[in-house]
Amino acid sequence: MYRTHTCDELRMDHVGQTVSLCGWLQASRDFGGMTFIDLRDRYGITQLVFDVEQDRELCERARRLGREFVLRATGLVRERSNKNPNRNTGDVEIEVQSLDVLNPSKVPHFTIADKTDGGDDLRMKYRYLDLRREPVQQNLIFRSQLALETRKYLSDKHFVEVETPFLIKSTPEGARDFVVPSRMNPGQFYALPQSPQTFKQILMVAGLDRYFQIVKCFRDEDLRADRQPEFTQIDCEMSFVTQEDILQTFEGLTKHLFQSTLGVELPDFPRMSYDEAMQRYGSDKPDLRFGMEFVELNDLAQNKGFSVFDQAELVVGICASGQADQYSNKDIKKLTEWMQRPQIGAKGLVYVKFNADGSVKSSVGKFYGEEDLRAWGERFGAQAGDMLLILSGETEKTRKQLNELRLEMGRRMGLLKAGDFKPLWVVDFPLLEWDEDSGRFHAMHHPFTAPKKADVERMLTGDHDTMKSLRADAYDLVINGSEIGGGSIRIHDRELQSRNFDLLGFSKEEAEAQFGFLLGAFEYGAPPHGGIAFGFDRLCAVLNGQSSIRDFIAFPKNNQGRDVMIDAPAPVASEQLDELRIDLQTEEEVG
Ligand code: ASP
């Protein structure tokens, strides 16, 4: 037997017992006559003592051990004279009688402690060392618990966990596919699933009734800050359900997960239509931890001689409480420049300050009298000390820009409180989105999403402009400004699905070649069905009040999509390429 206890187990009750512990050397302290070693495993840390008086040779050996050596120590549990109240095992220590070095270790490249000096690249290259750190281990343990609770809740509700294949044909979810060449079918490729969407729908046609899977999905996107090329979803589908049934079921799951992992009781989730979210927050995933809602000013601010506002489709702003005296002219200038960066692209930023002394000051004071500005303030419900920040321009763009400003002000004002959870359902998404650049419609959610019942007829017979106004039974679960989940009621009728492919610019042949199996399945008694998928990595992060999903993935990729530990992607041997009939001619060879 390697060990009798873990490094977090021993208490005063164990005093006098002979025990064996295994673990890594976290730290050692040498006081001449005495040497102390902190021995660490996943569970905690226990102090080992070596006394020169008792065993000189053993003590000498202990002194020579380095950080991260793997040890097995056997000895007597005794009470510590100098207790450590910050540690579960802090009342006791082990008077070591025998010590085995199970494996030595090179000096690690960074300190293995809660706060490490290791930079990102180094930590990823030596991820096995990084993963020894307690906060990182806790993240993985949390993730495991979250998966377990998900399975408990869903299997209680009669969901069946079914594995769907990874080697499939492209499923358009709006990203590029990762492709895998087929050796047995030269020149042909599998695609890795962007999601199990079509399979879970087929499972509904097959009568499984309720499906779920905690599953990897793959999307070959340019990696924005918090994206991973492979990520995990809690993927679900249900038959004979309306949108209401799905929202209830998965609101239930979310509440269960918060309750069982954090002990947090969430109140019923508010719902907001997509249009309302865009109008009030300029985002389809508003952070409701704070207000600062948009207020539109067109009627009050236009036709008073300020041409920028007069020409704008929308004049809209937010009210930053108590910020009037926090922003000097220089600060406002800086904030304006921040808004003008290409990432946001605002043309300018107008402010109105309602100073604590009752005076009003504005960057557009030349164009508007105090009475005008006070009327604006009234609409915002502004108090003395508040500052209005106002943008103008084309509606959609301006709202997006103001969303960024609202979030930034929320951050600066400390309103994004950790531990405060504000979930909501965003519903009634448009079915289709017109893309000016490519001159075609895109599916707002994905091509299998059904229009609302009331819109089916208009979808089948309407003209181009009608299509822009179709609404879908599609919904997103948003928590604290993060999209946690999204789904929809699906089309289960061949004719309607064909019409949708048609609107999305697929020819009959293309639709048949890519989705013939699904269209075919719809001809054999497809039940009405719908579903949702939760971003599992994101859910882990949000529950922990953290912004990065990478911290909850054991082996994440970096921003270039590389795994720097195993050094992938990498070239393959030319024999492998030959077998796959892939010819990687360089430009020179092609000549
Ligand atoms: N497959 C969708 C997605 O990955 C989720 C769903 O509609 O169920 O976003």
Coordinates of C-alpha atoms and ligand atoms in Angstrom, one line a residue:
M1 CA 0.0 0.0 0.0
Y2 CA 1.4 3.4 -1.0
R3 CA -0.5 5.5 1.4
T4 CA -2.9 5.3 4.3
H5 CA -4.2 8.8 4.0
T6 CA -4.3 11.8 1.7
C7 CA -2.5 15.0 2.5
D8 CA -5.7 16.7 3.7
E9 CA -6.9 14.0 6.1
L10 CA -5.0 14.1 9.3
R11 CA -6.4 15.8 12.4
M12 CA -5.8 15.7 16.1
D13 CA -7.7 12.4 16.3
H14 CA -4.9 10.8 14.4
V15 CA -2.2 11.8 16.8
G16 CA -0.2 8.7 17.8
Q17 CA -1.0 6.8 14.6
T18 CA 1.6 5.6 12.1
V19 CA 0.6 6.7 8.7
S20 CA 2.0 6.8 5.1
L21 CA 1.5 9.8 2.8
C22 CA 2.4 10.3 -0.9
G23 CA 2.7 13.5 -2.7
W24 CA 4.9 16.2 -4.2
L25 CA 7.4 18.4 -2.3
Q26 CA 5.8 21.8 -2.2
A27 CA 8.4 23.6 0.0
S28 CA 11.1 22.7 2.4
R29 CA 12.5 24.7 5.3
D30 CA 15.8 23.9 6.9
F31 CA 16.5 25.0 10.5
G32 CA 19.7 23.2 11.1
G33 CA 18.5 20.7 13.6
M34 CA 15.1 20.4 12.0
T35 CA 13.9 20.1 8.4
F36 CA 10.3 20.7 7.5
I37 CA 8.7 19.6 4.2
D38 CA 5.3 20.5 3.0
L39 CA 3.9 17.5 1.2
R40 CA 1.2 18.2 -1.4
D41 CA -1.4 16.1 -3.2
R42 CA -4.7 17.0 -4.8
Y43 CA -6.4 17.1 -1.5
G44 CA -4.1 19.3 0.5
I45 CA -0.8 19.8 2.3
T46 CA 0.6 18.1 5.3
Q47 CA 3.8 19.0 7.2
L48 CA 6.6 16.4 7.5
V49 CA 9.3 16.9 10.1
F50 CA 12.8 15.5 10.2
D51 CA 14.9 15.8 13.4
V52 CA 18.7 15.5 13.3
E53 CA 18.7 14.3 16.9
Q54 CA 16.5 11.3 15.9
D55 CA 17.9 10.3 12.6
R56 CA 20.8 12.3 11.2
E57 CA 21.0 10.4 7.9
L58 CA 17.3 10.7 7.2
C59 CA 17.5 14.4 7.9
E60 CA 20.4 14.9 5.6
R61 CA 18.5 13.1 2.8
A62 CA 15.5 15.2 3.4
R63 CA 17.6 18.4 3.0
R64 CA 18.8 17.4 -0.4
L65 CA 15.3 17.0 -1.9
G66 CA 14.1 19.5 -4.4
R67 CA 10.7 21.1 -5.3
E68 CA 8.3 18.7 -6.9
F69 CA 10.1 15.5 -6.0
V70 CA 7.6 12.7 -5.6
L71 CA 7.8 11.3 -2.0
R72 CA 6.3 8.6 0.2
A73 CA 6.8 9.3 3.9
T74 CA 5.9 7.0 6.8
G75 CA 5.9 8.2 10.3
L76 CA 4.0 9.1 13.5
V77 CA 1.3 11.8 13.6
R78 CA 2.0 14.3 16.4
E79 CA 0.6 17.6 17.5
R80 CA 2.3 20.7 16.2
S81 CA 3.7 23.1 18.7
N82 CA 3.3 25.9 16.1
K83 CA -0.2 25.4 14.6
N84 CA -1.3 26.7 11.2
P85 CA -5.0 27.7 11.4
N86 CA -5.1 28.3 7.6
R87 CA -4.6 24.7 6.8
N88 CA -7.0 21.8 7.4
T89 CA -4.1 19.6 8.7
G90 CA -2.5 22.6 10.5
D91 CA -2.8 21.1 13.9
V92 CA -0.6 18.1 13.2
E93 CA 2.6 17.0 11.5
I94 CA 4.3 13.7 10.7
E95 CA 7.5 12.8 12.5
V96 CA 9.0 10.9 9.6
Q97 CA 10.6 7.5 10.1
S98 CA 11.1 6.4 6.6
L99 CA 11.2 8.2 3.3
D100 CA 11.1 6.9 -0.3
V101 CA 11.9 9.2 -3.2
L102 CA 9.4 7.7 -5.8
N103 CA 10.7 10.1 -8.4
P104 CA 13.0 13.1 -8.5
S105 CA 12.0 16.2 -10.5
K106 CA 13.8 18.8 -12.4
V107 CA 13.4 22.3 -11.1
P108 CA 10.0 23.5 -12.5
H109 CA 9.9 26.5 -14.8
F110 CA 7.5 28.4 -12.5
T111 CA 6.3 28.2 -9.0
I112 CA 3.6 25.7 -8.4
A113 CA 1.4 27.8 -6.1
D114 CA -2.0 29.6 -6.2
K115 CA -0.3 32.7 -7.6
T116 CA 2.3 31.7 -10.1
D117 CA 5.1 33.6 -11.7
G118 CA 4.7 31.6 -14.9
G119 CA 3.6 33.4 -18.1
D120 CA 0.8 32.0 -20.2
D121 CA 3.0 30.4 -22.8
L122 CA 5.2 28.6 -20.2
R123 CA 2.2 27.4 -18.3
M124 CA 0.6 26.0 -21.4
K125 CA 3.8 24.3 -22.5
Y126 CA 4.2 22.7 -19.1
R127 CA 0.5 22.3 -18.6
Y128 CA 1.1 19.2 -16.3
L129 CA 2.9 21.5 -13.9
D130 CA 0.3 24.2 -14.2
L131 CA -2.4 21.7 -13.5
R132 CA -0.7 20.8 -10.2
R133 CA -1.8 24.2 -8.9
E134 CA -4.7 24.1 -6.6
P135 CA -6.9 26.8 -8.3
V136 CA -6.5 25.1 -11.7
Q137 CA -7.3 21.7 -10.2
Q138 CA -10.3 23.2 -8.5
N139 CA -11.6 24.4 -11.8
L140 CA -11.4 20.9 -13.3
I141 CA -13.0 19.4 -10.2
F142 CA -15.8 22.0 -10.5
R143 CA -16.3 21.1 -14.1
S144 CA -16.6 17.4 -13.3
Q145 CA -19.2 18.2 -10.6
L146 CA -21.1 20.4 -13.1
A147 CA -21.2 17.5 -15.6
L148 CA -22.4 15.1 -13.0
E149 CA -25.2 17.4 -11.8
T150 CA -26.2 18.0 -15.4
R151 CA -26.5 14.2 -16.0
K152 CA -28.4 13.8 -12.7
Y153 CA -31.0 16.4 -13.6
L154 CA -31.5 15.4 -17.2
S155 CA -31.7 11.7 -16.6
D156 CA -34.2 12.4 -13.8
K157 CA -36.3 14.1 -16.5
H158 CA -36.0 11.0 -18.7
F159 CA -33.4 12.4 -21.1
V160 CA -31.3 9.7 -22.8
E161 CA -27.6 10.3 -23.3
V162 CA -26.7 9.3 -26.8
E163 CA -23.3 9.6 -28.5
T164 CA -23.3 11.0 -32.0
P165 CA -20.4 10.6 -34.4
F166 CA -17.4 12.9 -34.8
L167 CA -16.7 11.9 -38.4
I168 CA -19.6 13.4 -40.2
K169 CA -20.6 15.7 -43.1
S170 CA -20.6 19.4 -42.7
T171 CA -23.4 20.9 -40.5
P172 CA -23.6 24.6 -41.1
E173 CA -23.7 26.5 -37.8
G174 CA -22.1 29.5 -39.2
A175 CA -18.4 28.6 -38.9
R176 CA -15.9 26.8 -41.0
D177 CA -15.6 23.1 -40.7
F178 CA -12.5 21.1 -39.6
V179 CA -12.1 18.4 -42.2
V180 CA -10.5 15.0 -42.0
P181 CA -9.3 13.2 -45.1
S182 CA -10.6 9.7 -45.7
R183 CA -7.9 7.1 -46.6
M184 CA -10.4 4.6 -47.8
N185 CA -12.2 7.2 -49.9
P186 CA -9.4 9.1 -51.5
G187 CA -10.2 12.7 -52.3
Q188 CA -13.1 12.7 -49.8
F189 CA -13.4 14.3 -46.4
Y190 CA -15.3 14.0 -43.2
A191 CA -16.1 17.1 -41.3
L192 CA -15.9 17.3 -37.5
P193 CA -19.3 18.4 -36.1
Q194 CA -19.8 22.1 -35.4
S195 CA -22.6 20.6 -33.2
P196 CA -24.6 17.4 -33.3
Q197 CA -27.6 19.4 -34.7
T198 CA -28.8 17.1 -37.5
F199 CA -28.1 13.9 -35.5
K200 CA -30.1 15.0 -32.5
Q201 CA -33.0 15.9 -34.8
I202 CA -32.8 12.5 -36.4
L203 CA -32.9 11.0 -32.9
M204 CA -36.2 12.7 -32.5
V205 CA -37.5 11.3 -35.8
A206 CA -36.3 8.0 -34.4
G207 CA -38.6 8.4 -31.4
L208 CA -36.0 8.9 -28.6
D209 CA -38.2 11.7 -27.3
R210 CA -35.5 13.3 -25.1
Y211 CA -31.9 13.4 -25.9
F212 CA -28.8 14.9 -24.3
Q213 CA -25.1 14.7 -24.6
I214 CA -22.1 16.5 -23.1
V215 CA -20.2 16.7 -26.3
K216 CA -17.2 18.2 -28.0
C217 CA -17.9 20.5 -31.0
F218 CA -15.4 21.9 -33.5
R219 CA -15.4 25.2 -35.2
D220 CA -12.6 26.5 -37.3
E221 CA -13.0 30.1 -36.6
D222 CA -10.5 32.9 -36.3
L223 CA -9.9 32.7 -32.6
R224 CA -11.3 35.7 -30.8
A225 CA -10.3 36.3 -27.2
D226 CA -12.4 33.7 -25.6
R227 CA -13.0 31.0 -28.2
Q228 CA -11.6 27.6 -28.6
P229 CA -11.6 25.5 -31.8
E230 CA -12.9 22.6 -29.8
F231 CA -15.3 23.3 -27.0
T232 CA -18.0 21.4 -25.1
Q233 CA -21.8 21.7 -25.2
I234 CA -24.6 20.3 -23.1
D235 CA -26.6 19.4 -26.2
C236 CA -30.3 18.6 -25.8
E237 CA -33.4 17.9 -27.9
M238 CA -37.0 17.2 -27.0
S239 CA -40.1 16.0 -29.0
F240 CA -43.7 17.2 -28.8
V241 CA -42.7 20.5 -27.1
T242 CA -43.3 24.1 -27.5
Q243 CA -40.8 26.9 -26.8
E244 CA -42.4 27.3 -23.4
D245 CA -41.7 23.6 -22.5
I246 CA -38.0 24.0 -23.4
L247 CA -37.6 27.3 -21.5
Q248 CA -39.1 25.7 -18.4
T249 CA -37.0 22.5 -18.6
F250 CA -33.7 24.4 -19.1
E251 CA -34.4 27.1 -16.6
G252 CA -34.9 24.2 -14.3
L253 CA -31.5 22.7 -15.2
T254 CA -29.8 26.1 -14.8
K255 CA -31.4 26.6 -11.4
H256 CA -30.4 23.1 -10.4
L257 CA -26.8 23.6 -11.4
F258 CA -26.5 26.9 -9.5
Q259 CA -28.2 25.4 -6.5
S260 CA -26.1 22.2 -6.4
T261 CA -22.7 23.6 -7.1
L262 CA -22.9 27.1 -5.5
G263 CA -25.9 26.9 -3.2
V264 CA -27.3 29.9 -5.1
E265 CA -31.1 30.0 -5.5
L266 CA -31.9 31.8 -8.7
P267 CA -35.3 33.6 -9.1
D268 CA -37.4 33.0 -12.2
F269 CA -35.7 34.2 -15.3
P270 CA -37.0 37.4 -16.9
R271 CA -37.7 37.2 -20.7
M272 CA -37.0 39.9 -23.2
S273 CA -37.6 40.0 -26.9
Y274 CA -34.6 40.4 -29.2
D275 CA -36.0 43.8 -30.4
E276 CA -36.4 45.0 -26.8
A277 CA -32.9 43.8 -25.9
M278 CA -31.4 45.7 -28.9
Q279 CA -33.4 48.8 -28.1
R280 CA -32.7 48.9 -24.4
Y281 CA -29.1 47.6 -24.3
G282 CA -27.9 47.5 -27.9
S283 CA -27.0 43.8 -27.4
D284 CA -28.8 40.4 -27.7
K285 CA -26.9 39.4 -24.5
P286 CA -27.4 42.3 -22.1
D287 CA -25.6 42.2 -18.7
L288 CA -28.5 42.9 -16.3
R289 CA -26.3 43.3 -13.3
F290 CA -26.7 47.0 -13.8
G291 CA -29.1 49.4 -15.4
M292 CA -27.8 52.3 -17.5
E293 CA -30.4 51.5 -20.1
F294 CA -30.5 53.3 -23.4
V295 CA -32.6 56.4 -23.7
E296 CA -33.5 57.7 -27.2
L297 CA -33.5 61.5 -27.8
N298 CA -34.4 61.9 -31.4
D299 CA -37.5 64.0 -30.7
L300 CA -35.8 66.2 -28.2
A301 CA -32.4 66.6 -29.8
Q302 CA -33.1 67.0 -33.5
N303 CA -34.0 70.1 -35.5
K304 CA -32.3 72.4 -33.1
G305 CA -29.4 73.3 -35.4
F306 CA -26.8 70.6 -34.5
S307 CA -26.4 68.9 -37.8
V308 CA -24.7 65.8 -36.5
F309 CA -27.8 64.9 -34.6
D310 CA -30.1 66.2 -37.3
Q311 CA -28.6 63.8 -39.8
A312 CA -28.6 60.8 -37.6
E313 CA -31.0 58.0 -37.7
L314 CA -30.8 57.6 -34.0
V315 CA -29.7 59.8 -31.1
V316 CA -29.3 57.7 -28.0
G317 CA -27.4 57.8 -24.7
I318 CA -26.9 56.4 -21.2
C319 CA -26.8 58.1 -17.9
A320 CA -23.7 57.4 -15.7
S321 CA -24.8 58.1 -12.1
G322 CA -22.6 60.2 -10.0
Q323 CA -19.9 60.5 -12.7
A324 CA -20.1 64.2 -13.5
D325 CA -17.3 65.2 -11.3
Q326 CA -15.3 62.1 -12.1
Y327 CA -14.5 63.1 -15.6
S328 CA -12.3 66.0 -16.5
N329 CA -12.2 67.3 -20.1
K330 CA -9.1 65.2 -20.5
D331 CA -10.9 62.1 -19.3
I332 CA -13.8 62.7 -21.6
K333 CA -11.3 63.2 -24.5
K334 CA -9.7 59.9 -23.6
L335 CA -13.0 58.1 -23.4
T336 CA -14.0 59.6 -26.8
E337 CA -10.7 58.3 -28.3
W338 CA -11.5 54.9 -26.8
M339 CA -14.8 54.9 -28.5
Q340 CA -13.2 56.0 -31.8
R341 CA -10.8 53.0 -31.9
P342 CA -11.5 50.9 -35.0
Q343 CA -12.9 48.1 -32.8
I344 CA -15.8 50.3 -31.9
G345 CA -15.7 53.0 -34.6
A346 CA -17.8 55.8 -33.0
K347 CA -17.4 59.1 -34.7
G348 CA -17.7 61.2 -31.5
L349 CA -19.2 61.3 -28.1
V350 CA -21.4 63.9 -26.6
Y351 CA -21.6 64.5 -22.9
V352 CA -23.9 66.4 -20.6
K353 CA -22.9 66.9 -17.0
F354 CA -25.5 67.8 -14.4
N355 CA -23.0 69.1 -11.8
A356 CA -23.6 68.7 -8.1
D357 CA -23.7 72.5 -7.8
G358 CA -26.7 72.6 -10.1
S359 CA -24.9 73.8 -13.2
V360 CA -25.2 72.1 -16.5
K361 CA -22.2 71.6 -18.9
S362 CA -22.2 69.9 -22.3
S363 CA -19.9 69.5 -25.3
V364 CA -22.9 70.6 -27.4
G365 CA -23.7 73.6 -25.2
K366 CA -23.4 75.8 -28.2
F367 CA -26.4 74.2 -29.9
Y368 CA -28.6 73.6 -27.0
G369 CA -29.9 75.9 -24.2
E370 CA -29.9 74.8 -20.6
E371 CA -33.6 74.1 -20.9
D372 CA -33.1 71.7 -23.7
L373 CA -30.3 69.9 -21.8
R374 CA -32.5 69.7 -18.7
A375 CA -35.3 68.2 -20.7
W376 CA -32.9 65.5 -21.8
G377 CA -31.8 64.9 -18.3
E378 CA -35.4 64.5 -17.2
R379 CA -36.0 61.8 -19.8
F380 CA -33.0 59.9 -18.3
G381 CA -34.2 60.5 -14.8
A382 CA -30.8 62.2 -14.2
Q383 CA -29.9 63.6 -10.8
A384 CA -27.4 66.3 -9.8
G385 CA -24.0 64.7 -10.2
D386 CA -24.9 62.5 -13.2
M387 CA -23.4 62.5 -16.6
L388 CA -25.1 61.7 -19.9
L389 CA -23.1 60.1 -22.7
I390 CA -24.7 60.3 -26.1
L391 CA -24.0 58.8 -29.5
S392 CA -25.7 59.3 -32.8
G393 CA -25.7 57.7 -36.2
E394 CA -27.2 54.7 -38.0
T395 CA -29.4 52.8 -35.6
E396 CA -27.9 49.4 -35.5
K397 CA -24.3 50.6 -35.5
T398 CA -24.9 53.3 -32.9
R399 CA -26.6 50.8 -30.5
K400 CA -23.7 48.4 -30.8
Q401 CA -21.3 51.2 -30.0
L402 CA -23.3 52.4 -27.1
N403 CA -23.4 48.8 -25.8
E404 CA -19.6 48.8 -25.6
L405 CA -19.7 52.2 -23.8
R406 CA -22.3 50.9 -21.4
L407 CA -20.2 47.9 -20.5
E408 CA -17.1 49.9 -20.2
M409 CA -18.8 52.4 -17.8
G410 CA -20.2 49.4 -15.9
R411 CA -16.7 48.1 -15.5
R412 CA -15.2 51.4 -14.5
M413 CA -18.0 52.1 -12.0
G414 CA -17.6 48.6 -10.4
L415 CA -21.1 47.5 -11.4
L416 CA -20.1 44.0 -12.8
K417 CA -20.2 42.4 -9.4
A418 CA -18.8 38.9 -9.1
G419 CA -21.2 36.6 -7.3
D420 CA -24.2 38.5 -8.6
F421 CA -26.0 36.4 -11.2
K422 CA -28.6 37.9 -13.6
P423 CA -29.9 35.3 -16.0
L424 CA -32.5 36.1 -18.7
W425 CA -34.1 34.5 -21.7
V426 CA -33.8 36.5 -24.9
V427 CA -36.6 35.3 -27.2
D428 CA -38.3 36.1 -30.6
F429 CA -35.1 36.3 -32.7
P430 CA -35.5 37.1 -36.3
L431 CA -35.4 34.0 -38.5
L432 CA -33.2 35.4 -41.2
E433 CA -30.6 38.1 -41.4
W434 CA -30.0 40.0 -44.6
D435 CA -26.3 40.3 -45.4
E436 CA -25.6 43.3 -47.6
D437 CA -22.1 42.2 -48.5
S438 CA -22.9 38.8 -49.9
G439 CA -26.4 39.9 -50.9
R440 CA -28.1 36.9 -49.3
F441 CA -29.9 35.8 -46.2
H442 CA -28.2 34.0 -43.3
A443 CA -30.0 31.9 -40.7
M444 CA -29.9 33.9 -37.5
H445 CA -29.7 30.7 -35.4
H446 CA -29.2 27.9 -37.9
P447 CA -31.0 26.6 -41.0
F448 CA -33.2 24.1 -39.1
T449 CA -34.9 26.8 -37.0
A450 CA -38.6 27.1 -37.5
P451 CA -40.4 30.4 -38.0
K452 CA -43.1 31.2 -35.5
K453 CA -46.4 29.4 -36.4
A454 CA -48.0 32.7 -37.3
D455 CA -45.2 33.4 -39.8
V456 CA -45.2 30.1 -41.7
E457 CA -47.7 31.2 -44.3
R458 CA -45.8 34.5 -44.9
M459 CA -42.5 32.5 -45.2
L460 CA -44.0 30.1 -47.8
T461 CA -45.6 32.8 -50.0
G462 CA -44.1 36.2 -49.0
D463 CA -41.8 38.5 -51.0
H464 CA -38.2 39.4 -50.2
D465 CA -39.0 42.1 -47.7
T466 CA -41.5 39.9 -45.9
M467 CA -38.6 37.5 -45.2
K468 CA -36.8 40.2 -43.2
S469 CA -39.6 40.4 -40.7
L470 CA -40.1 36.7 -40.0
R471 CA -39.6 35.8 -36.4
A472 CA -38.4 32.4 -35.0
D473 CA -39.1 30.4 -32.0
A474 CA -35.5 30.8 -31.1
Y475 CA -34.1 31.7 -27.7
D476 CA -30.8 32.4 -25.9
L477 CA -30.1 32.0 -22.2
V478 CA -27.9 34.9 -21.1
I479 CA -26.2 35.3 -17.8
N480 CA -24.3 38.4 -16.8
G481 CA -23.8 39.4 -20.5
S482 CA -22.6 35.9 -21.6
E483 CA -24.5 33.8 -24.0
I484 CA -24.7 30.5 -22.1
G485 CA -27.1 28.7 -24.3
G486 CA -29.2 28.9 -27.4
G487 CA -31.7 26.9 -29.3
S488 CA -34.9 26.8 -31.2
I489 CA -38.0 24.9 -32.2
R490 CA -37.1 23.1 -35.4
I491 CA -38.7 22.8 -38.8
H492 CA -40.1 19.2 -39.0
D493 CA -41.7 19.5 -42.4
R494 CA -39.9 18.8 -45.6
E495 CA -41.6 21.5 -47.6
L496 CA -40.8 24.3 -45.1
Q497 CA -37.2 23.0 -44.7
S498 CA -36.7 23.1 -48.5
R499 CA -38.1 26.6 -48.6
N500 CA -35.7 27.7 -45.9
F501 CA -32.7 26.2 -47.8
D502 CA -34.0 28.0 -50.8
L503 CA -34.1 31.3 -49.0
L504 CA -30.6 30.7 -47.7
G505 CA -29.3 30.3 -51.2
F506 CA -28.9 26.6 -51.5
S507 CA -29.9 25.2 -54.9
K508 CA -32.2 22.1 -54.8
E509 CA -29.2 19.9 -55.7
E510 CA -27.0 21.4 -53.0
A511 CA -29.7 21.0 -50.4
E512 CA -30.3 17.4 -51.5
A513 CA -26.6 16.6 -51.5
Q514 CA -25.9 18.1 -48.1
F515 CA -29.1 17.4 -46.2
G516 CA -31.0 14.8 -48.2
F517 CA -30.9 12.5 -45.2
L518 CA -32.7 15.0 -43.0
L519 CA -35.2 16.0 -45.7
G520 CA -35.7 12.3 -46.3
A521 CA -36.2 11.6 -42.6
F522 CA -38.9 14.3 -42.4
E523 CA -41.0 12.2 -44.8
Y524 CA -41.2 9.3 -42.4
G525 CA -43.2 10.8 -39.5
A526 CA -41.0 13.5 -37.9
P527 CA -42.4 14.7 -34.6
P528 CA -42.5 18.4 -33.8
H529 CA -39.3 19.0 -31.8
G530 CA -36.9 21.6 -30.5
G531 CA -33.8 21.9 -28.4
I532 CA -31.0 23.9 -27.0
A533 CA -27.3 23.7 -26.4
F534 CA -25.4 25.2 -23.5
G535 CA -21.8 26.2 -23.8
F536 CA -20.4 24.0 -21.0
D537 CA -17.0 25.7 -20.8
R538 CA -18.6 29.2 -20.6
L539 CA -21.1 28.0 -18.0
C540 CA -18.2 26.8 -15.8
A541 CA -16.5 30.2 -16.1
V542 CA -19.6 32.2 -15.5
L543 CA -20.6 30.2 -12.4
N544 CA -17.1 31.0 -11.1
G545 CA -17.3 34.7 -11.9
Q546 CA -14.4 34.3 -14.4
S547 CA -14.2 35.6 -17.9
S548 CA -11.8 33.1 -19.5
I549 CA -13.1 29.6 -20.5
R550 CA -9.5 28.5 -21.0
D551 CA -9.1 28.1 -17.2
F552 CA -11.8 25.5 -17.2
I553 CA -10.3 23.4 -20.0
A554 CA -7.7 20.8 -19.1
F555 CA -5.7 21.2 -22.3
P556 CA -6.7 24.4 -24.1
K557 CA -5.4 25.8 -27.4
N558 CA -3.7 29.1 -27.6
N559 CA -4.8 32.1 -29.7
Q560 CA -3.2 30.6 -32.8
G561 CA -5.2 27.4 -32.3
R562 CA -2.1 25.5 -31.2
D563 CA -1.6 23.1 -28.4
V564 CA 1.9 24.1 -27.3
M565 CA 2.4 21.2 -25.0
I566 CA 2.1 18.5 -27.7
D567 CA 3.0 21.0 -30.4
A568 CA 0.0 20.5 -32.6
P569 CA -0.9 21.0 -35.4
A570 CA 2.2 19.5 -37.0
P571 CA 3.3 18.1 -40.3
V572 CA 2.7 14.4 -41.0
A573 CA 5.0 11.9 -42.7
S574 CA 5.0 11.8 -46.4
E575 CA 3.9 8.2 -46.4
Q576 CA 0.8 9.2 -44.5
L577 CA 0.1 11.9 -47.1
D578 CA 0.6 9.4 -49.9
E579 CA -1.9 7.1 -48.3
L580 CA -4.4 9.9 -48.1
R581 CA -3.5 10.9 -51.7
I582 CA -2.8 14.4 -50.5
D583 CA -0.2 16.2 -52.6
L584 CA 1.4 19.1 -50.7
Q585 CA 3.2 20.6 -53.6
T586 CA 5.1 23.7 -52.8
E587 CA 4.8 26.7 -55.0
E588 CA 8.3 26.1 -56.3
E589 CA 7.6 22.5 -57.3
V590 CA 4.4 23.6 -59.1
G591 CA 6.8 26.2 -60.7
Ligands
ASP1 N1 -26.9 23.4 -32.4 C1 -27.1 24.7 -31.8 C2 -25.8 25.4 -31.5 O1 -24.8 24.7 -31.4 C3 -27.9 24.6 -30.6 C4 -29.3 24.2 -30.9 O2 -30.0 24.8 -31.7 O3 -29.8 23.3 -30.2 O4 -25.8 26.6 -31.2

